[in-house]
mmCIF file of C-alpha atoms in Angstrom:
data_model
loop_
_atom_site.group_PDB
_atom_site.id
_atom_site.type_symbol
_atom_site.label_atom_id
_atom_site.label_comp_id
_atom_site.label_asym_id
_atom_site.label_seq_id
_atom_site.Cartn_x
_atom_site.Cartn_y
_atom_site.Cartn_z
ATOM 1 C CA UNK A 18 13.580 38.597 32.545
ATOM 2 C CA UNK A 19 14.567 34.926 32.478
ATOM 3 C CA UNK A 20 11.310 33.744 32.092
ATOM 4 C CA UNK A 21 11.488 36.379 28.520
ATOM 5 C CA UNK A 22 14.264 35.320 27.615
ATOM 6 C CA UNK A 23 13.893 31.634 28.077
ATOM 7 C CA UNK A 24 10.247 32.284 25.890
ATOM 8 C CA UNK A 25 12.293 33.965 22.966
ATOM 9 C CA UNK A 26 15.314 31.175 22.856
ATOM 10 C CA UNK A 27 11.746 28.511 22.187
ATOM 11 C CA UNK A 28 10.469 30.914 19.832
ATOM 12 C CA UNK A 29 13.591 30.868 17.722
ATOM 13 C CA UNK A 30 13.756 27.251 17.820
ATOM 14 C CA UNK A 31 10.344 26.991 16.879
ATOM 15 C CA UNK A 32 10.763 29.504 14.241
ATOM 16 C CA UNK A 33 14.105 27.164 12.704
ATOM 17 C CA UNK A 34 11.876 23.876 13.041
ATOM 18 C CA UNK A 35 9.112 25.340 10.673
ATOM 19 C CA UNK A 36 12.096 27.333 7.895
ATOM 20 C CA UNK A 37 13.665 23.809 7.737
ATOM 21 C CA UNK A 38 10.618 22.752 7.109
ATOM 22 C CA UNK A 39 9.921 25.096 4.796
ATOM 23 C CA UNK A 40 12.641 24.659 3.058
ATOM 24 C CA UNK A 41 12.767 20.693 2.978
ATOM 25 C CA UNK A 42 9.527 20.576 1.075
ATOM 26 C CA UNK A 43 10.534 23.603 -1.276
ATOM 27 C CA UNK A 44 13.516 21.405 -1.852
ATOM 28 C CA UNK A 45 11.058 18.278 -2.523
ATOM 29 C CA UNK A 46 8.613 20.696 -4.713
ATOM 30 C CA UNK A 47 11.818 21.519 -6.801
ATOM 31 C CA UNK A 48 12.305 17.983 -7.221
ATOM 32 C CA UNK A 49 9.183 16.488 -7.855
ATOM 33 C CA UNK A 50 8.650 19.140 -11.150
ATOM 34 C CA UNK A 51 12.008 18.351 -12.234
ATOM 35 C CA UNK A 52 11.352 14.490 -12.475
ATOM 36 C CA UNK A 53 7.745 15.679 -13.962
ATOM 37 C CA UNK A 54 10.194 17.977 -16.769
ATOM 38 C CA UNK A 55 12.194 15.568 -17.534
ATOM 39 C CA UNK A 56 9.120 12.378 -17.734
ATOM 40 C CA UNK A 57 7.860 14.709 -20.451
ATOM 41 C CA UNK A 58 10.878 14.817 -22.195
ATOM 42 C CA UNK A 59 10.648 11.422 -22.320
ATOM 43 C CA UNK A 60 13.897 11.826 -20.667
ATOM 44 C CA UNK A 61 12.841 8.714 -18.535
ATOM 45 C CA UNK A 62 16.096 7.667 -17.040
ATOM 46 C CA UNK A 63 16.675 10.629 -15.809
ATOM 47 C CA UNK A 64 13.319 10.835 -13.908
ATOM 48 C CA UNK A 65 14.119 7.165 -12.282
ATOM 49 C CA UNK A 66 16.879 9.052 -10.848
ATOM 50 C CA UNK A 67 14.887 12.024 -9.688
ATOM 51 C CA UNK A 68 12.098 10.607 -8.338
ATOM 52 C CA UNK A 69 14.364 7.253 -6.556
ATOM 53 C CA UNK A 70 15.926 10.288 -4.905
ATOM 54 C CA UNK A 71 13.177 12.116 -3.763
ATOM 55 C CA UNK A 72 11.980 8.301 -2.008
ATOM 56 C CA UNK A 73 15.518 8.166 -0.652
ATOM 57 C CA UNK A 74 15.341 12.125 0.971
ATOM 58 C CA UNK A 75 11.487 11.861 1.785
ATOM 59 C CA UNK A 76 11.075 8.572 2.819
ATOM 60 C CA UNK A 77 7.670 6.768 1.183
ATOM 61 C CA UNK A 78 4.819 8.280 -1.154
ATOM 62 C CA UNK A 79 2.477 6.499 -3.303
ATOM 63 C CA UNK A 80 2.500 9.357 -5.182
ATOM 64 C CA UNK A 81 5.594 9.051 -5.796
ATOM 65 C CA UNK A 82 5.738 4.882 -6.360
ATOM 66 C CA UNK A 83 3.177 5.554 -8.896
ATOM 67 C CA UNK A 84 5.116 8.183 -11.100
ATOM 68 C CA UNK A 85 8.230 6.768 -10.651
ATOM 69 C CA UNK A 86 6.667 3.227 -11.780
ATOM 70 C CA UNK A 87 4.870 5.081 -14.641
ATOM 71 C CA UNK A 88 8.798 6.285 -15.393
ATOM 72 C CA UNK A 89 10.067 2.275 -15.547
ATOM 73 C CA UNK A 90 7.709 1.062 -17.461
ATOM 74 C CA UNK A 91 7.879 3.511 -20.488
ATOM 75 C CA UNK A 92 11.773 3.143 -20.126
ATOM 76 C CA UNK A 93 10.692 -0.327 -20.610
ATOM 77 C CA UNK A 94 11.819 -1.880 -17.030
ATOM 78 C CA UNK A 95 8.542 -4.275 -16.632
ATOM 79 C CA UNK A 96 10.115 -5.538 -12.480
ATOM 80 C CA UNK A 97 10.820 -2.388 -11.437
ATOM 81 C CA UNK A 98 7.501 -0.533 -12.904
ATOM 82 C CA UNK A 99 5.453 -3.372 -11.516
ATOM 83 C CA UNK A 100 7.231 -2.866 -7.553
ATOM 84 C CA UNK A 101 6.246 0.482 -8.058
ATOM 85 C CA UNK A 102 2.611 -0.009 -8.648
ATOM 86 C CA UNK A 103 2.793 -2.429 -6.210
ATOM 87 C CA UNK A 104 4.620 -0.107 -3.468
ATOM 88 C CA UNK A 105 2.184 2.328 -4.761
ATOM 89 C CA UNK A 106 -1.234 0.399 -3.955
ATOM 90 C CA UNK A 107 0.555 -1.063 -0.603
ATOM 91 C CA UNK A 108 -0.069 2.546 0.869
ATOM 92 C CA UNK A 109 -3.242 3.902 -1.266
ATOM 93 C CA UNK A 110 -4.817 0.464 -2.248
ATOM 94 C CA UNK A 111 -7.652 2.621 -3.400
ATOM 95 C CA UNK A 112 -5.784 4.175 -6.328
ATOM 96 C CA UNK A 113 -7.457 3.083 -9.505
ATOM 97 C CA UNK A 114 -4.456 4.686 -11.638
ATOM 98 C CA UNK A 115 -2.030 2.309 -9.751
ATOM 99 C CA UNK A 116 -4.094 -0.740 -10.082
ATOM 100 C CA UNK A 117 -5.227 -0.393 -13.572
ATOM 101 C CA UNK A 118 -1.208 0.521 -14.792
ATOM 102 C CA UNK A 119 0.265 -2.501 -12.755
ATOM 103 C CA UNK A 120 -2.385 -4.966 -14.605
ATOM 104 C CA UNK A 121 -0.751 -3.144 -18.180
ATOM 105 C CA UNK A 122 2.114 -3.996 -17.260
ATOM 106 C CA UNK A 123 1.601 -7.214 -15.785
ATOM 107 C CA UNK A 124 0.701 -8.363 -18.999
ATOM 108 C CA UNK A 125 4.362 -7.714 -20.657
ATOM 109 C CA UNK A 126 5.633 -9.863 -17.835
ATOM 110 C CA UNK A 127 6.653 -13.655 -19.282
ATOM 111 C CA UNK A 128 4.902 -15.874 -16.559
ATOM 112 C CA UNK A 129 1.171 -15.951 -16.789
ATOM 113 C CA UNK A 130 0.355 -17.708 -13.614
ATOM 114 C CA UNK A 131 -3.747 -18.035 -12.510
ATOM 115 C CA UNK A 132 -4.235 -17.041 -9.176
ATOM 116 C CA UNK A 133 -6.574 -19.806 -7.226
ATOM 117 C CA UNK A 134 -9.921 -19.026 -7.233
ATOM 118 C CA UNK A 135 -11.249 -18.030 -3.702
ATOM 119 C CA UNK A 136 -14.942 -18.394 -2.670
ATOM 120 C CA UNK A 137 -17.173 -14.890 -4.572
ATOM 121 C CA UNK A 138 -17.130 -13.628 -0.743
ATOM 122 C CA UNK A 139 -13.517 -13.896 0.220
ATOM 123 C CA UNK A 140 -13.174 -11.971 -3.482
ATOM 124 C CA UNK A 141 -15.920 -9.292 -2.165
ATOM 125 C CA UNK A 142 -14.572 -8.477 1.217
ATOM 126 C CA UNK A 143 -11.098 -8.256 -0.806
ATOM 127 C CA UNK A 144 -12.952 -5.877 -3.247
ATOM 128 C CA UNK A 145 -14.449 -3.623 -0.366
ATOM 129 C CA UNK A 146 -10.907 -3.314 2.090
ATOM 130 C CA UNK A 147 -8.538 -2.475 -1.041
ATOM 131 C CA UNK A 148 -10.920 0.591 -1.904
ATOM 132 C CA UNK A 149 -9.024 2.573 1.547
ATOM 133 C CA UNK A 150 -6.243 2.739 3.597
ATOM 134 C CA UNK A 151 -5.748 1.579 6.922
ATOM 135 C CA UNK A 152 -6.138 5.305 8.170
ATOM 136 C CA UNK A 153 -9.222 5.757 6.162
ATOM 137 C CA UNK A 154 -10.873 2.377 7.472
ATOM 138 C CA UNK A 155 -9.484 3.980 11.133
ATOM 139 C CA UNK A 156 -11.559 7.319 10.332
ATOM 140 C CA UNK A 157 -14.706 5.443 9.639
ATOM 141 C CA UNK A 158 -14.383 2.797 11.897
ATOM 142 C CA UNK A 159 -14.386 5.860 14.605
ATOM 143 C CA UNK A 160 -17.034 8.181 13.257
ATOM 144 C CA UNK A 161 -19.363 4.932 12.957
ATOM 145 C CA UNK A 162 -18.805 3.578 16.423
ATOM 146 C CA UNK A 163 -19.323 7.997 17.249
ATOM 147 C CA UNK A 164 -22.328 7.525 15.354
ATOM 148 C CA UNK A 165 -23.256 4.163 16.896
ATOM 149 C CA UNK A 166 -22.666 5.838 20.735
ATOM 150 C CA UNK A 167 -25.774 8.233 19.480
ATOM 151 C CA UNK A 168 -27.641 5.293 18.492
ATOM 152 C CA UNK A 169 -27.678 3.809 21.378
ATOM 153 C CA UNK A 170 -28.241 6.769 23.373
ATOM 154 C CA UNK A 171 -31.345 7.234 20.921
ATOM 155 C CA UNK A 172 -32.853 3.436 21.658
ATOM 156 C CA UNK A 173 -32.682 4.017 25.395
ATOM 157 C CA UNK A 174 -33.709 7.627 25.965
ATOM 158 C CA UNK A 175 -36.309 8.263 23.148
ATOM 159 C CA UNK A 176 -39.985 8.219 24.312
ATOM 160 C CA UNK A 177 -41.051 7.664 20.772
ATOM 161 C CA UNK A 178 -41.473 4.265 19.613
ATOM 162 C CA UNK A 179 -40.046 5.077 16.227
ATOM 163 C CA UNK A 180 -37.433 6.670 17.222
ATOM 164 C CA UNK A 181 -36.613 3.800 19.463
ATOM 165 C CA UNK A 182 -36.740 1.393 16.007
ATOM 166 C CA UNK A 183 -35.123 4.103 14.472
ATOM 167 C CA UNK A 184 -31.777 3.726 17.118
ATOM 168 C CA UNK A 185 -32.253 0.257 17.128
ATOM 169 C CA UNK A 186 -31.969 -1.192 13.825
ATOM 170 C CA UNK A 187 -29.075 1.954 13.030
ATOM 171 C CA UNK A 188 -27.163 1.135 15.921
ATOM 172 C CA UNK A 189 -26.654 -2.517 14.693
ATOM 173 C CA UNK A 190 -25.438 -1.313 11.083
ATOM 174 C CA UNK A 191 -23.354 0.663 12.428
ATOM 175 C CA UNK A 192 -22.075 -1.463 14.859
ATOM 176 C CA UNK A 193 -21.584 -3.750 11.839
ATOM 177 C CA UNK A 194 -19.765 -1.204 9.969
ATOM 178 C CA UNK A 195 -17.550 -0.624 13.006
ATOM 179 C CA UNK A 196 -16.502 -4.431 13.076
ATOM 180 C CA UNK A 197 -15.751 -4.182 9.271
ATOM 181 C CA UNK A 198 -13.565 -1.104 9.500
ATOM 182 C CA UNK A 199 -11.291 -2.255 12.616
ATOM 183 C CA UNK A 200 -11.297 -5.373 10.478
ATOM 184 C CA UNK A 201 -10.303 -3.949 6.918
ATOM 185 C CA UNK A 202 -7.968 -1.037 8.455
ATOM 186 C CA UNK A 203 -6.276 -4.133 10.684
ATOM 187 C CA UNK A 204 -5.878 -6.003 7.574
ATOM 188 C CA UNK A 205 -4.339 -3.287 5.670
ATOM 189 C CA UNK A 206 -1.818 -2.385 8.209
ATOM 190 C CA UNK A 207 -0.338 -5.354 8.238
ATOM 191 C CA UNK A 208 0.359 -5.332 4.855
ATOM 192 C CA UNK A 209 1.865 -1.929 5.104
ATOM 193 C CA UNK A 210 4.326 -3.290 8.298
ATOM 194 C CA UNK A 211 4.862 -6.843 7.599
ATOM 195 C CA UNK A 212 5.827 -6.932 3.297
ATOM 196 C CA UNK A 213 5.407 -10.869 2.389
ATOM 197 C CA UNK A 214 5.093 -10.496 -0.937
ATOM 198 C CA UNK A 215 8.279 -9.098 -3.684
ATOM 199 C CA UNK A 216 8.818 -9.134 -7.334
ATOM 200 C CA UNK A 217 11.450 -11.267 -9.330
ATOM 201 C CA UNK A 218 13.839 -9.374 -10.164
ATOM 202 C CA UNK A 219 16.398 -11.107 -12.294
ATOM 203 C CA UNK A 220 15.227 -12.066 -15.975
ATOM 204 C CA UNK A 221 14.874 -16.506 -15.282
ATOM 205 C CA UNK A 222 15.580 -18.008 -12.040
ATOM 206 C CA UNK A 223 14.812 -21.612 -11.259
ATOM 207 C CA UNK A 224 12.438 -22.454 -8.407
ATOM 208 C CA UNK A 225 13.976 -25.561 -6.211
ATOM 209 C CA UNK A 226 12.791 -28.023 -4.584
ATOM 210 C CA UNK A 227 15.074 -27.088 -1.650
ATOM 211 C CA UNK A 228 17.232 -24.042 -0.256
ATOM 212 C CA UNK A 229 20.177 -25.292 -2.046
ATOM 213 C CA UNK A 230 21.856 -25.220 -5.798
ATOM 214 C CA UNK A 231 21.886 -28.855 -6.021
ATOM 215 C CA UNK A 232 17.509 -28.928 -4.768
ATOM 216 C CA UNK A 233 15.256 -30.866 -7.586
ATOM 217 C CA UNK A 234 14.520 -28.104 -10.759
ATOM 218 C CA UNK A 235 10.573 -27.412 -9.893
ATOM 219 C CA UNK A 236 9.810 -24.490 -12.099
ATOM 220 C CA UNK A 237 11.064 -21.537 -13.854
ATOM 221 C CA UNK A 238 10.181 -17.923 -13.366
ATOM 222 C CA UNK A 239 10.555 -14.438 -15.593
ATOM 223 C CA UNK A 240 11.221 -11.198 -14.266
ATOM 224 C CA UNK A 241 7.948 -9.069 -13.331
ATOM 225 C CA UNK A 242 6.714 -11.891 -11.413
ATOM 226 C CA UNK A 243 4.548 -11.397 -8.008
ATOM 227 C CA UNK A 244 5.795 -14.395 -5.043
ATOM 228 C CA UNK A 245 4.662 -13.990 -1.905
ATOM 229 C CA UNK A 246 8.039 -14.938 0.607
ATOM 230 C CA UNK A 247 6.686 -18.134 3.833
ATOM 231 C CA UNK A 248 10.643 -18.000 5.634
ATOM 232 C CA UNK A 249 13.931 -17.257 4.601
ATOM 233 C CA UNK A 250 17.076 -19.441 5.252
ATOM 234 C CA UNK A 251 20.355 -18.063 4.973
ATOM 235 C CA UNK A 252 20.597 -16.923 1.295
ATOM 236 C CA UNK A 253 17.373 -18.535 0.412
ATOM 237 C CA UNK A 254 13.543 -17.780 0.160
ATOM 238 C CA UNK A 255 10.873 -20.060 0.428
ATOM 239 C CA UNK A 256 8.184 -18.657 -1.871
ATOM 240 C CA UNK A 257 4.320 -19.914 -3.274
ATOM 241 C CA UNK A 258 3.394 -18.147 -6.021
ATOM 242 C CA UNK A 259 -0.639 -17.020 -6.626
ATOM 243 C CA UNK A 260 -1.665 -20.596 -7.988
ATOM 244 C CA UNK A 261 -0.469 -22.316 -4.484
ATOM 245 C CA UNK A 262 2.905 -23.520 -6.361
ATOM 246 C CA UNK A 263 5.967 -23.648 -3.841
ATOM 247 C CA UNK A 264 9.433 -23.680 -3.576
ATOM 248 C CA UNK A 265 12.884 -22.415 -2.584
ATOM 249 C CA UNK A 266 15.028 -19.534 -4.564
ATOM 250 C CA UNK A 267 17.772 -16.884 -3.913
ATOM 251 C CA UNK A 268 16.741 -14.273 -1.861
ATOM 252 C CA UNK A 269 18.916 -11.989 -4.266
ATOM 253 C CA UNK A 270 16.682 -12.214 -7.273
ATOM 254 C CA UNK A 271 13.681 -11.238 -5.767
ATOM 255 C CA UNK A 272 12.766 -7.517 -4.348
ATOM 256 C CA UNK A 273 10.417 -6.906 -1.534
ATOM 257 C CA UNK A 274 6.833 -4.792 -2.205
#
């Protein structure tokens, strides 16, 4: 009887958890619909507030970041739009809509920074890597490894020469895919965990040669520009631009992606 009573308590507790999950999901769905309606009615500030609240209540979401970026873009707030498109791409690098809208938003920013030209294989590597998120690459790696094991078995135990050759060459291809899938997954995971990039959020800021207001003026940046944060010292951040220029600026003037 005691065991039955404990079982009922466990079931009741599990039911409460499930009900809480259902109510949370329902509330989130309702909030998203309300935000979408506000966006459709061109009440972008209301949509922004609703999407921001959804993120605070439910955590990061590529879809919400993307929608929030759209709302900021329509409201004429370019820096927050770029920030949220970038955050959406960190979670879902293969989102072509977010990447396209990010390029549109960047065209409205003042600073036109030409990235340092990379070796074509590096660009090719990055393009492939950005087609999927870390979890997707991890799953691809696992599937390829399973098939690789099958090819190894085929090579060692098949009596037919043709099947041995198929197992050998296909196994090599799958092994390479496993290696690259794991590299891609690791890189995407590092990008997700270690947020090293940021967006300038002040209209104009002078980048200094040292972490001090009395440092030599190097160049001026405007809101919406993407920077890489190399280090921080007190209230200052050492940043690097896509063209390789380096300097110091107040940490309060940037927002981490």
